[in-house]
Amino acid sequence: MKRIFNFSAGPATLPVEVLRQAQEEMLDWQGRGVSVMEVSHRGKPFIKVAEQAEADLRELLGVPAEYAVLFLQGGATLQFALLPMNFSQPEQTVDYLVTGAWSKKAVSEAKACRKVNVVADPGEGHYTTVPDRAQWKPTSGAAYFHYCPNETIHGVEISTPPDFGDTPVIADMSSTLLSRPVDVRKFGVIYAGAQKNIGPSGLVVMIIRRDLMDRAPASLPNIFKYSAHAKEGSMLNTPATFSWYIAGLVFAWVRKQGGLARMADVNRRKAEKLYSAWPPSIGPG
Ligand SMILES: Cc1ncc(COP(=O)(O)O)c(C=O)c1O
């Protein structure tokens, strides 16, 4: 078997051990004569998978009890629209930092329902560095501050989470989560489309400070409300069971490797190797 490295946009590589386990279990999961996709999501065997996945993610990231962990669908892009609907009132302003394509898309979805203040945006062709903090123009009393710690397309990375006091920070960690340890308490909401570091596309993992979920206007349909999903253990409707199962296998694999500090070390060494092979003009300054 020849596995290749995938440096393209879109879904990333998964650990071979995880793929092999999924392959081995495809026709006969846990000796049940079915695959994990073919059993009830409300039956005990799948509930165990779901609970273990959450427990492993909580352990990896040190997620405190006052945060809910959700396994939802629609990828990160659906959350671009749902975040303002859930965490702000129609008359409130929401703050966004733009450092590349993904935070820009998040702004455009939020604008469909809320007043958006772009705290800083260097503009197309200039997504190469983080705008100087002194130039940021946050709104006093903003409902929240949104940013993308790692802009997957433009490559701009913000390693220290911004602090706006009582204003909750929401982070699109689609290409950050599981790559290193994260201090969850610095965030109101962390969300990540699964396809970079967690598993199949379509799944989105959300870590939400529970008190923030009360902010959703009552008029919001339940299926759009994070609080309704949390109340039903991410099973308000049929969840993406296979994706959830794969995410669980990946979390267990990361734990077996030594956790997120080990992942961070491996990633740093990979980056060093990559940049040392590139012309100096392309490597980090
Ligand atoms: C940082 C970031 N945010 C959002 C997205 C969009 O995710 P999705 O395609 O799951 O909606 C991506 C896609 O890879 C991404 O890298």
mmCIF file of N, CA and C and ligand atoms in Angstrom, residues 10-11 74-78 80 102-103 105 148 150-153 172-175 191-196 201-204, ligand 1:
data_model
loop_
_atom_site.group_PDB
_atom_site.id
_atom_site.type_symbol
_atom_site.label_atom_id
_atom_site.label_comp_id
_atom_site.label_asym_id
_atom_site.label_seq_id
_atom_site.Cartn_x
_atom_site.Cartn_y
_atom_site.Cartn_z
ATOM 1 N N GLY A 10 -8.936 21.433 1.537
ATOM 2 C CA GLY A 10 -9.992 20.446 1.787
ATOM 3 C C GLY A 10 -9.582 19.448 2.844
ATOM 4 N N PRO A 11 -10.253 18.297 2.884
ATOM 5 C CA PRO A 11 -9.985 17.325 3.949
ATOM 6 C C PRO A 11 -8.519 16.884 3.994
ATOM 7 N N GLY A 74 -23.194 20.236 9.300
ATOM 8 C CA GLY A 74 -23.225 21.493 8.543
ATOM 9 C C GLY A 74 -21.873 22.174 8.458
ATOM 10 N N GLY A 75 -20.845 21.542 9.022
ATOM 11 C CA GLY A 75 -19.498 22.085 8.936
ATOM 12 C C GLY A 75 -19.359 23.420 9.661
ATOM 13 N N ALA A 76 -18.194 24.020 9.499
ATOM 14 C CA ALA A 76 -17.945 25.308 10.157
ATOM 15 C C ALA A 76 -18.789 26.399 9.509
ATOM 16 N N THR A 77 -19.069 26.252 8.222
ATOM 17 C CA THR A 77 -19.763 27.327 7.502
ATOM 18 C C THR A 77 -21.181 27.546 8.033
ATOM 19 N N LEU A 78 -21.866 26.487 8.397
ATOM 20 C CA LEU A 78 -23.211 26.686 8.964
ATOM 21 C C LEU A 78 -23.102 27.501 10.256
ATOM 22 N N PHE A 80 -21.034 29.831 10.872
ATOM 23 C CA PHE A 80 -20.839 31.258 10.561
ATOM 24 C C PHE A 80 -22.191 31.987 10.672
ATOM 25 N N TRP A 102 -11.412 32.784 5.603
ATOM 26 C CA TRP A 102 -12.454 32.181 6.447
ATOM 27 C C TRP A 102 -13.095 33.198 7.366
ATOM 28 N N SER A 103 -12.283 34.066 7.967
ATOM 29 C CA SER A 103 -12.913 35.075 8.833
ATOM 30 C C SER A 103 -13.732 36.050 7.992
ATOM 31 N N LYS A 105 -15.460 35.169 5.291
ATOM 32 C CA LYS A 105 -16.737 34.479 5.036
ATOM 33 C C LYS A 105 -17.632 34.535 6.270
ATOM 34 N N CYS A 148 -10.330 33.908 13.655
ATOM 35 C CA CYS A 148 -9.891 32.585 13.204
ATOM 36 C C CYS A 148 -8.398 32.444 13.528
ATOM 37 N N ASN A 150 -6.240 30.219 12.988
ATOM 38 C CA ASN A 150 -5.380 29.773 11.884
ATOM 39 C C ASN A 150 -6.175 29.833 10.591
ATOM 40 N N GLU A 151 -5.823 30.809 9.762
ATOM 41 C CA GLU A 151 -6.508 30.981 8.480
ATOM 42 C C GLU A 151 -5.954 29.942 7.507
ATOM 43 N N THR A 152 -6.731 28.895 7.277
ATOM 44 C CA THR A 152 -6.209 27.741 6.543
ATOM 45 C C THR A 152 -5.729 28.122 5.134
ATOM 46 N N ILE A 153 -6.401 29.063 4.469
ATOM 47 C CA ILE A 153 -6.001 29.401 3.095
ATOM 48 C C ILE A 153 -4.817 30.368 3.096
ATOM 49 N N ASP A 172 -12.866 30.216 15.417
ATOM 50 C CA ASP A 172 -12.978 29.165 14.394
ATOM 51 C C ASP A 172 -11.660 28.399 14.387
ATOM 52 N N MET A 173 -11.667 27.252 15.063
ATOM 53 C CA MET A 173 -10.430 26.459 15.191
ATOM 54 C C MET A 173 -10.413 25.269 14.242
ATOM 55 N N SER A 174 -11.010 25.437 13.064
ATOM 56 C CA SER A 174 -11.114 24.299 12.129
ATOM 57 C C SER A 174 -9.754 23.673 11.816
ATOM 58 N N SER A 175 -8.717 24.499 11.694
ATOM 59 C CA SER A 175 -7.409 23.895 11.416
ATOM 60 C C SER A 175 -6.455 24.073 12.595
ATOM 61 N N TYR A 191 -15.111 26.358 17.865
ATOM 62 C CA TYR A 191 -15.764 25.423 16.938
ATOM 63 C C TYR A 191 -14.788 25.025 15.856
ATOM 64 N N ALA A 192 -15.020 23.817 15.291
ATOM 65 C CA ALA A 192 -14.088 23.318 14.279
ATOM 66 C C ALA A 192 -14.799 22.357 13.338
ATOM 67 N N GLY A 193 -14.734 22.651 12.043
ATOM 68 C CA GLY A 193 -15.124 21.661 11.043
ATOM 69 C C GLY A 193 -14.143 20.506 11.192
ATOM 70 N N ALA A 194 -14.641 19.264 11.070
ATOM 71 C CA ALA A 194 -13.813 18.114 11.466
ATOM 72 C C ALA A 194 -12.711 17.734 10.472
ATOM 73 N N GLN A 195 -12.831 18.152 9.223
ATOM 74 C CA GLN A 195 -12.042 17.496 8.168
ATOM 75 C C GLN A 195 -10.542 17.751 8.165
ATOM 76 N N LYS A 196 -10.074 18.676 9.005
ATOM 77 C CA LYS A 196 -8.617 18.873 9.055
ATOM 78 C C LYS A 196 -7.970 17.892 10.033
ATOM 79 N N SER A 201 -15.576 15.308 6.844
ATOM 80 C CA SER A 201 -16.184 16.630 6.657
ATOM 81 C C SER A 201 -17.683 16.561 6.946
ATOM 82 N N GLY A 202 -18.256 17.704 7.238
ATOM 83 C CA GLY A 202 -19.691 17.760 7.560
ATOM 84 C C GLY A 202 -19.900 17.818 9.063
ATOM 85 N N LEU A 203 -19.084 17.045 9.805
ATOM 86 C CA LEU A 203 -19.159 17.077 11.274
ATOM 87 C C LEU A 203 -18.522 18.369 11.770
ATOM 88 N N VAL A 204 -19.108 18.961 12.788
ATOM 89 C CA VAL A 204 -18.479 20.114 13.427
ATOM 90 C C VAL A 204 -18.495 19.901 14.932
HETATM 91 C C1 LIG B 1 -10.549 27.821 9.197
HETATM 92 C C2 LIG B 1 -11.695 27.277 8.433
HETATM 93 N N1 LIG B 1 -12.927 27.729 8.702
HETATM 94 C C3 LIG B 1 -14.009 27.272 8.047
HETATM 95 C C4 LIG B 1 -13.899 26.305 7.073
HETATM 96 C C5 LIG B 1 -15.144 25.813 6.371
HETATM 97 O O1 LIG B 1 -15.457 24.564 6.866
HETATM 98 P P1 LIG B 1 -16.636 23.684 6.239
HETATM 99 O O2 LIG B 1 -16.247 23.431 4.825
HETATM 100 O O3 LIG B 1 -16.631 22.485 7.114
HETATM 101 O O4 LIG B 1 -17.889 24.462 6.331
HETATM 102 C C6 LIG B 1 -12.636 25.786 6.760
HETATM 103 C C7 LIG B 1 -12.506 24.744 5.731
HETATM 104 O O5 LIG B 1 -11.633 23.980 5.671
HETATM 105 C C8 LIG B 1 -11.513 26.284 7.456
HETATM 106 O O6 LIG B 1 -10.289 25.814 7.194
#
